Amino acid sequence: MRHGALMVALLLNACAKSKEERVTSREALTAAELPQPRGAATVRMDKSTYSAPSVRFIADFLGEPPVPLMLVALNAQAEDGGTWRFRMAVDEKFLKSKHATARIIPQTAIGPGLVVVDYQQPNGPAMMMDEGTLDLTVTGKQAKGEVRGKDGSVRATFQGPLTVECTVPPAWLSSVNAPAAPPAPVPSSPDEGTVRVPDEALSTPQCRAMADAFR
């Protein structure tokens, strides 16, 4: 129950001001939603094409027991400034199956088996899909998938490289990086009262295992 409640807390407050790509637990959805520079990942919807550097797998370790909260996100942008993005919670099964199908819901609080999909045309309102499914498959370090409406029609397709981001308690990095100083702790959730730091080199065993799952 503790992790279920934390997942809801992590994935609220989607409009925070930070533009850093490094993610802490409270900031996971916020950072996942921010439009990213154009790159190798591509989304096609109707007559529009969107791109981003990658599809992002984000893991946030909460400490003991070391069970991560995990999120897959894609934040793509078109040349005209339009955006298309999804945020999907996954669990440990995804690390083995490399496949997930999630039900689209029109809200920001999500859990495994649920996904939020939204898009915005230039100077237009943000549009959130309220029904349908998103299907995601990862092969090696490549991700691809499609979004279908409630009638089964394909609404969008996406594909591109998958990158892994991971945050951990500061003590974990201190132990693997000593005597080098770890990054400054970043507060996550005031309600949780804990902090996490980005393991950018994926040097902790827990984060390394995440990266190894997608070789």
Rosetta silent file (secondary structure, phi, psi, omega in degrees, C-alpha in Angstrom):
SEQUENCE: MRHGALMVALLLNACAKSKEERVTSREALTAAELPQPRGAATVRMDKSTYSAPSVRFIADFLGEPPVPLMLVALNAQAEDGGTWRFRMAVDEKFLKSKHATARIIPQTAIGPGLVVVDYQQPNGPAMMMDEGTLDLTVTGKQAKGEVRGKDGSVRATFQGPLTVECTVPPAWLSSVNAPAAPPAPVPSSPDEGTVRVPDEALSTPQCRAMADAFR
SCORE:     score description
SCORE:     0.000 S_00000001
   1 L     0.000  -34.193 -178.638    0.000    0.000    0.000 S_00000001
   2 H   -61.649  -44.019 -178.744    2.888    2.352    0.749 S_00000001
   3 H   -70.553  -33.042  176.981    4.238    2.136   -2.764 S_00000001
   4 H   -63.779  -42.962  178.713    0.763    2.498   -4.269 S_00000001
   5 H   -66.122  -38.701  179.578    0.178    5.699   -2.345 S_00000001
   6 H   -64.748  -36.993  179.523    3.604    6.990   -3.295 S_00000001
   7 H   -59.101  -42.195  178.848    2.925    6.367   -6.981 S_00000001
   8 H   -62.863  -43.250 -178.684   -0.101    8.642   -6.811 S_00000001
   9 H   -65.487  -37.389 -177.827    1.932   11.335   -5.036 S_00000001
  10 H   -65.478  -33.223 -168.489    4.773   11.062   -7.518 S_00000001
  11 L  -102.290   16.468  171.533    2.589   11.529  -10.552 S_00000001
  12 L   -96.956 -178.597  177.374    0.646   14.615   -9.461 S_00000001
  13 L    57.154   57.112 -171.938    1.658   18.272   -9.873 S_00000001
  14 L   -77.343   -2.594 -175.031    2.332   17.944  -13.594 S_00000001
  15 L  -117.578   31.701  178.024    2.970   21.633  -14.204 S_00000001
  16 L   -64.866  163.700 -170.048    5.967   22.386  -11.978 S_00000001
  17 L   -89.455  -15.760 -175.869    8.518   24.897  -13.308 S_00000001
  18 L   -62.146  138.605  177.111   11.707   22.816  -13.309 S_00000001
  19 L  -113.403   13.256  177.795   13.154   22.067  -16.747 S_00000001
  20 L   -71.780  145.489  178.292   15.874   19.679  -15.600 S_00000001
  21 L   -85.845  -16.972  176.898   15.842   16.262  -17.225 S_00000001
  22 L   -72.586  144.029 -166.669   17.118   14.587  -14.058 S_00000001
  23 L  -122.513  131.021  166.026   14.240   13.118  -12.132 S_00000001
  24 L  -108.501  171.782 -170.595   13.397   12.722   -8.462 S_00000001
  25 L   -60.114  -45.977 -178.427   10.343   10.873   -7.262 S_00000001
  26 L   -69.801  -26.038 -176.395    8.069   13.908   -6.805 S_00000001
  27 L   -94.573    1.181 -170.659    9.347   15.418  -10.054 S_00000001
  28 H   -57.209  -50.105 -178.683    9.094   12.233  -12.130 S_00000001
  29 H   -70.690  -39.614 -178.940    5.916   13.105  -14.012 S_00000001
  30 H   -58.717  -51.663 -179.657    6.758   16.811  -14.255 S_00000001
  31 H   -65.732  -33.335  179.613   10.122   16.183  -15.877 S_00000001
  32 H   -67.911  -25.501 -176.462    8.625   13.452  -18.023 S_00000001
  33 H   -85.942  -21.399 -173.987    6.050   15.903  -19.401 S_00000001
  34 L   -66.037  133.247  177.396    8.396   18.698  -20.417 S_00000001
  35 L   -57.213  137.375 -178.637    8.916   18.954  -24.193 S_00000001
  36 L  -105.608  161.489  176.499   12.364   17.695  -25.147 S_00000001
  37 L   -59.718  157.547  179.343   14.682   18.782  -27.981 S_00000001
  38 L   -65.144  149.766 -177.127   14.113   17.184  -31.347 S_00000001
  39 L  -171.005 -145.859 -167.548   15.906   13.898  -31.882 S_00000001
  40 L   -83.015  -21.560  179.066   15.774   10.250  -32.832 S_00000001
  41 E   -83.919  136.546 -174.014   12.399    9.235  -31.382 S_00000001
  42 E  -127.708  138.469  174.394    9.478    9.917  -33.729 S_00000001
  43 E  -120.446  135.232  175.160    5.716   10.131  -33.244 S_00000001
  44 E  -122.928  123.298  178.695    3.254   10.198  -36.127 S_00000001
  45 E  -139.911  124.494 -175.958   -0.331   11.250  -35.545 S_00000001
  46 L    53.768 -122.388  179.754   -2.706   12.238  -38.337 S_00000001
  47 L  -102.707    8.889 -176.736   -0.610   14.488  -40.603 S_00000001
  48 E  -102.838  147.885  175.080    1.731   15.651  -37.839 S_00000001
  49 E  -125.157  132.221 -179.449    5.188   14.356  -36.935 S_00000001
  50 E  -122.091  154.510  178.241    6.784   14.908  -33.526 S_00000001
  51 E  -145.096  160.637  178.575   10.263   14.006  -32.301 S_00000001
  52 E  -155.258  164.394  179.508   12.358   13.755  -29.130 S_00000001
  53 L   -60.102  -36.022 -175.572   15.820   12.422  -28.241 S_00000001
  54 L  -168.448  166.828  162.569   14.430    9.163  -26.878 S_00000001
  55 E   -84.031  136.571 -170.674   11.723    7.243  -25.125 S_00000001
  56 E  -112.907  127.676  171.463   12.645    7.451  -21.441 S_00000001
  57 E  -101.526  120.740 -173.815   12.541    4.706  -18.826 S_00000001
  58 E  -117.852  124.448  178.458   12.651    6.360  -15.388 S_00000001
  59 E  -121.309  133.939  179.597   13.286    4.420  -12.160 S_00000001
  60 E  -125.422  110.839  179.406   13.175    5.961   -8.681 S_00000001
  61 E   -86.721  131.537 -173.977   14.461    3.830   -5.807 S_00000001
  62 L   -93.950   -6.604 -179.185   12.899    4.688   -2.480 S_00000001
  63 L   117.603 -123.831 -177.212   15.425    2.973   -0.202 S_00000001
  64 L  -109.708  127.886   -6.487   14.558   -0.080    1.849 S_00000001
  65 L   -70.810  153.220 -174.380   13.280   -2.330    0.507 S_00000001
  66 L   -77.020   64.331  178.011   14.911   -1.275   -2.783 S_00000001
  67 L  -101.295  121.801 -175.229   11.771   -1.528   -4.918 S_00000001
  68 E   -84.577  151.157  163.729   11.685    1.139   -7.626 S_00000001
  69 E   -90.060  132.056 -172.295    8.799    3.186   -8.900 S_00000001
  70 E  -126.345  142.814 -175.695    9.042    2.980  -12.695 S_00000001
  71 E  -142.880  138.186  170.064    7.710    5.150  -15.481 S_00000001
  72 E  -111.145  132.799 -174.979    8.032    5.138  -19.268 S_00000001
  73 E  -141.016  147.962  172.335    7.626    8.535  -20.897 S_00000001
  74 E  -137.807  125.987 -178.675    7.871   10.167  -24.301 S_00000001
  75 E  -126.023   97.567 -172.441    7.720   13.934  -24.724 S_00000001
  76 E  -109.901  154.463 -177.618    7.877   14.864  -28.376 S_00000001
  77 E  -134.979  141.952  177.464    7.650   18.201  -30.148 S_00000001
  78 L   -91.854  164.519  179.586    6.829   19.191  -33.722 S_00000001
  79 L   -62.095  -28.422 -179.015    8.610   21.846  -35.741 S_00000001
  80 L   -85.368    3.242  178.022    5.565   24.094  -35.424 S_00000001
  81 L    97.384   -5.445  176.363    5.695   23.899  -31.610 S_00000001
  82 L   -67.502  156.446 -178.852    2.985   21.288  -31.122 S_00000001
  83 E  -128.321  153.697  174.562    3.595   18.606  -28.502 S_00000001
  84 E  -145.553  132.860 -175.727    2.671   14.943  -28.033 S_00000001
  85 E  -155.050  156.914  170.485    3.477   12.924  -24.936 S_00000001
  86 E  -140.648  154.500  175.513    2.618    9.940  -22.815 S_00000001
  87 E  -135.392  119.166 -175.415    3.429    8.844  -19.253 S_00000001
  88 E  -129.421  126.354  175.257    2.927    5.203  -18.354 S_00000001
  89 E   -81.492  139.505  177.059    3.601    3.490  -15.050 S_00000001
  90 E  -131.498  168.720  177.585    5.110   -0.012  -15.248 S_00000001
  91 L  -124.175 -171.214 -174.703    6.184   -2.651  -12.753 S_00000001
  92 H   -61.038  -25.730  179.653    8.919   -5.282  -12.459 S_00000001
  93 H   -60.699  -32.181 -178.792    7.179   -7.542  -14.999 S_00000001
  94 H   -63.749  -31.460 -179.245    8.025   -5.043  -17.722 S_00000001
  95 H   -63.652  -28.807 -179.943   11.750   -5.562  -17.137 S_00000001
  96 H   -94.748  -43.669 -175.347   11.400   -9.196  -18.253 S_00000001
  97 H   -78.607  -27.791 -175.077    8.606   -9.058  -20.812 S_00000001
  98 L    57.855   24.427 -179.041    9.711   -5.772  -22.447 S_00000001
  99 E  -144.370  140.905  177.316    6.062   -5.318  -23.343 S_00000001
 100 E  -150.516  139.304  171.922    3.173   -3.438  -21.773 S_00000001
 101 E  -121.282  126.272 -175.062   -0.358   -2.567  -22.766 S_00000001
 102 E  -126.653  149.796  177.521   -2.023    0.161  -20.735 S_00000001
 103 E   -86.983  132.207 -179.692   -5.466    1.688  -20.600 S_00000001
 104 E   -77.066  132.038  177.388   -5.614    5.411  -21.330 S_00000001
 105 L  -127.772  148.065 -177.268   -7.136    7.519  -18.564 S_00000001
 106 L   -92.052   57.037  178.689   -7.863   11.288  -18.560 S_00000001
 107 L  -156.663  171.529 -175.397   -6.032   12.203  -15.341 S_00000001
 108 L   -96.007  -20.952 -179.844   -2.507   12.610  -13.990 S_00000001
 109 L   -85.546  115.390 -175.301   -2.498   10.070  -11.135 S_00000001
 110 L  -131.875  162.268  174.531   -1.623    6.704  -12.656 S_00000001
 111 L  -138.303  177.720  179.716   -0.481    3.223  -11.665 S_00000001
 112 L   -52.299  136.126 -177.712    0.707    0.106  -13.517 S_00000001
 113 L    90.492    0.426 -179.363   -1.616   -0.737  -16.395 S_00000001
 114 E  -127.076  150.306 -178.909   -2.622    2.909  -16.861 S_00000001
 115 E  -146.301  148.806  174.697   -1.261    5.641  -19.120 S_00000001
 116 E  -111.358  128.873  178.697   -1.893    9.326  -19.774 S_00000001
 117 E  -125.525  126.563  176.055   -1.680   10.562  -23.379 S_00000001
 118 E  -144.659  160.002 -179.178   -2.010   14.215  -24.337 S_00000001
 119 E  -150.491  162.909 -177.677   -1.102   16.501  -27.213 S_00000001
 120 E  -149.284  128.401  173.717   -1.315   20.168  -28.096 S_00000001
 121 L   -81.975  155.902  179.942   -1.415   22.032  -31.380 S_00000001
 122 L   -53.706  129.794  177.947    0.424   25.375  -31.627 S_00000001
 123 L    62.109   14.867  178.800   -1.483   28.069  -29.752 S_00000001
 124 L  -110.379  172.160  179.328   -4.236   25.560  -29.021 S_00000001
 125 L   -74.844  153.988  174.922   -5.512   23.957  -25.820 S_00000001
 126 E   -70.080  132.353 -179.191   -3.958   20.789  -24.453 S_00000001
 127 E  -112.516  128.674 -179.365   -6.019   17.762  -25.468 S_00000001
 128 E  -113.402  125.428  175.600   -6.046   14.625  -23.305 S_00000001
 129 L   -65.910  136.929 -176.707   -7.201   11.278  -24.668 S_00000001
 130 L  -107.715  -12.648  179.025   -9.865    9.875  -22.388 S_00000001
 131 L  -148.497  158.532  178.447  -10.219    6.317  -23.735 S_00000001
 132 L   125.697 -167.002 -179.257   -8.199    3.747  -25.648 S_00000001
 133 E  -139.341  154.887  172.159   -4.996    1.782  -25.166 S_00000001
 134 E  -122.056  129.388  179.988   -1.263    2.243  -25.584 S_00000001
 135 E  -114.715  126.972 -175.496    0.867   -0.734  -26.577 S_00000001
 136 E  -127.332  133.029  175.575    4.636   -0.573  -25.980 S_00000001
 137 E  -132.489  134.915  177.036    7.364   -3.048  -26.952 S_00000001
 138 E  -115.059  127.301  175.529   11.105   -2.731  -26.301 S_00000001
 139 E  -122.298  112.535 -172.806   13.614   -4.734  -28.337 S_00000001
 140 L    62.859 -120.149  178.321   17.162   -4.229  -27.161 S_00000001
 141 L  -109.008   20.759  179.563   17.482   -0.483  -26.794 S_00000001
 142 E  -115.342  134.453  179.308   14.695    0.365  -29.228 S_00000001
 143 E  -115.687  144.333  173.804   11.102    1.129  -28.240 S_00000001
 144 E  -150.967  159.503 -179.754    8.057    1.247  -30.454 S_00000001
 145 E  -177.001 -176.650  178.875    4.327    1.277  -29.976 S_00000001
 146 E  -148.607  155.401  177.373    0.967    2.587  -30.975 S_00000001
 147 E  -113.920  127.640  179.291   -1.995    4.334  -29.475 S_00000001
 148 E  -116.352  143.795  175.268   -5.474    3.102  -30.351 S_00000001
 149 L   -76.703  175.999 -177.593   -8.802    4.791  -29.760 S_00000001
 150 L   -64.736  -20.518  178.416  -11.721    3.092  -28.071 S_00000001
 151 L   -88.068    1.872  178.856  -12.962    1.958  -31.495 S_00000001
 152 L    90.890   -6.781 -179.334   -9.676    0.142  -32.150 S_00000001
 153 L   -74.058  145.378  178.965   -8.401    2.597  -34.769 S_00000001
 154 E   -75.482  120.330 -179.461   -4.722    3.576  -34.635 S_00000001
 155 E   -95.368  -29.873 -179.794   -4.475    7.164  -33.424 S_00000001
 156 E  -161.437  152.616  172.629   -0.679    7.459  -33.265 S_00000001
 157 E  -126.896  153.774  178.940    2.508    5.434  -33.663 S_00000001
 158 E  -147.772  153.999  175.181    5.918    6.010  -32.098 S_00000001
 159 E  -162.558  154.962  178.871    9.406    4.528  -32.171 S_00000001
 160 E   160.950  177.390  179.794   12.920    5.419  -31.114 S_00000001
 161 E   -67.988  150.149  176.673   15.815    4.649  -28.771 S_00000001
 162 E  -105.590  128.780  174.421   15.156    3.916  -25.110 S_00000001
 163 E  -114.042  153.070 -176.885   17.269    5.631  -22.459 S_00000001
 164 E  -112.257  129.346  174.601   17.400    4.779  -18.747 S_00000001
 165 E  -121.654  142.921 -172.579   17.300    7.355  -15.954 S_00000001
 166 E  -147.806  135.697  174.362   17.621    6.380  -12.307 S_00000001
 167 E  -122.921  147.120 -173.281   17.539    8.114   -8.924 S_00000001
 168 E  -142.212  164.774  171.587   18.639    6.625   -5.604 S_00000001
 169 L   -60.650  144.315 -177.373   19.137    7.567   -1.932 S_00000001
 170 H   -54.654  -35.207 -177.318   22.362    9.602   -1.512 S_00000001
 171 H   -61.925  -30.574  179.799   23.970    6.922    0.661 S_00000001
 172 H   -64.969  -43.090  178.986   23.901    4.469   -2.231 S_00000001
 173 H   -71.023  -35.155  179.093   26.027    6.743   -4.395 S_00000001
 174 H   -59.325  -39.642 -176.976   28.305    7.598   -1.481 S_00000001
 175 H   -72.303  -34.368 -177.558   29.180    3.939   -1.030 S_00000001
 176 H   -88.935  -21.367 -175.432   29.961    3.253   -4.691 S_00000001
 177 H  -105.148   -3.224 -179.077   31.680    6.573   -5.454 S_00000001
 178 L   -56.499  140.045    4.759   33.810    7.053   -2.334 S_00000001
 179 L   -88.357    6.068  179.254   35.998    8.988   -1.942 S_00000001
 180 L   -65.739  142.570 -179.163   34.442   11.113   -4.697 S_00000001
 181 L   -74.165  133.739  177.937   31.690   13.404   -3.445 S_00000001
 182 L   -74.075  166.144  175.621   28.173   12.387   -4.614 S_00000001
 183 L   -60.124  155.261  178.642   25.819   14.898   -6.246 S_00000001
 184 L   -62.830  134.867  179.176   23.981   17.232   -3.922 S_00000001
 185 L   -58.423  143.736  178.576   20.784   15.603   -2.599 S_00000001
 186 E  -114.686  118.266  178.543   17.593   16.756   -4.290 S_00000001
 187 E   -57.669  138.931  177.243   14.454   16.874   -2.114 S_00000001
 188 L  -100.391  -90.319 -178.438   11.733   14.710   -3.571 S_00000001
 189 L  -109.533  121.666  176.325    8.437   14.789   -1.737 S_00000001
 190 L   -56.658  -33.734  179.424    8.064   16.887    1.432 S_00000001
 191 L   -67.874  -34.748 -179.972    5.355   14.473    2.505 S_00000001
 192 L   -77.927  -30.968  177.949    7.722   11.549    2.083 S_00000001
 193 L    71.098   24.851 -179.777   10.561   13.376    3.838 S_00000001
 194 L  -126.205  167.105  177.408   13.257   11.672    1.764 S_00000001
 195 E  -128.527  157.107  174.788   15.726   12.700   -0.893 S_00000001
 196 E  -136.859  154.873  175.246   17.095   11.093   -4.001 S_00000001
 197 E  -126.549  151.923  178.837   19.997   11.901   -6.292 S_00000001
 198 E   -74.143  129.841  172.551   20.447   11.042   -9.964 S_00000001
 199 L   -93.947   79.363 -172.320   22.756    8.121  -10.628 S_00000001
 200 L   -65.831  -31.768  179.569   23.796    9.509  -13.991 S_00000001
 201 L   -86.787   -2.305 -176.509   26.550    6.924  -14.515 S_00000001
 202 L    52.553   47.232 -174.389   24.212    4.068  -13.466 S_00000001
 203 L   -89.405  -20.384  177.708   26.968    3.007  -11.079 S_00000001
 204 L   -76.828  149.870 -179.772   24.830    1.555   -8.281 S_00000001
 205 H   -56.542  -37.211 -177.415   23.918   -2.129   -8.620 S_00000001
 206 H   -66.290  -45.915 -179.922   20.227   -1.296   -8.614 S_00000001
 207 H   -72.084  -35.733  178.196   20.442    1.235  -11.455 S_00000001
 208 H   -62.337  -37.572  177.859   22.920   -0.872  -13.384 S_00000001
 209 H   -63.409  -36.267  176.877   20.440   -3.756  -13.286 S_00000001
 210 H   -62.627  -46.699 -179.430   17.825   -1.457  -14.822 S_00000001
 211 H   -65.069  -39.345 -179.365   20.146   -0.539  -17.667 S_00000001
 212 H   -64.027  -26.111 -179.537   21.182   -4.160  -18.173 S_00000001
 213 L   -66.763  -19.987 -176.522   17.550   -5.136  -18.655 S_00000001
 214 L  -118.088   36.225  176.064   17.455   -3.124  -21.886 S_00000001
 215 L   -81.843    0.000    0.000   20.695   -4.190  -23.587 S_00000001
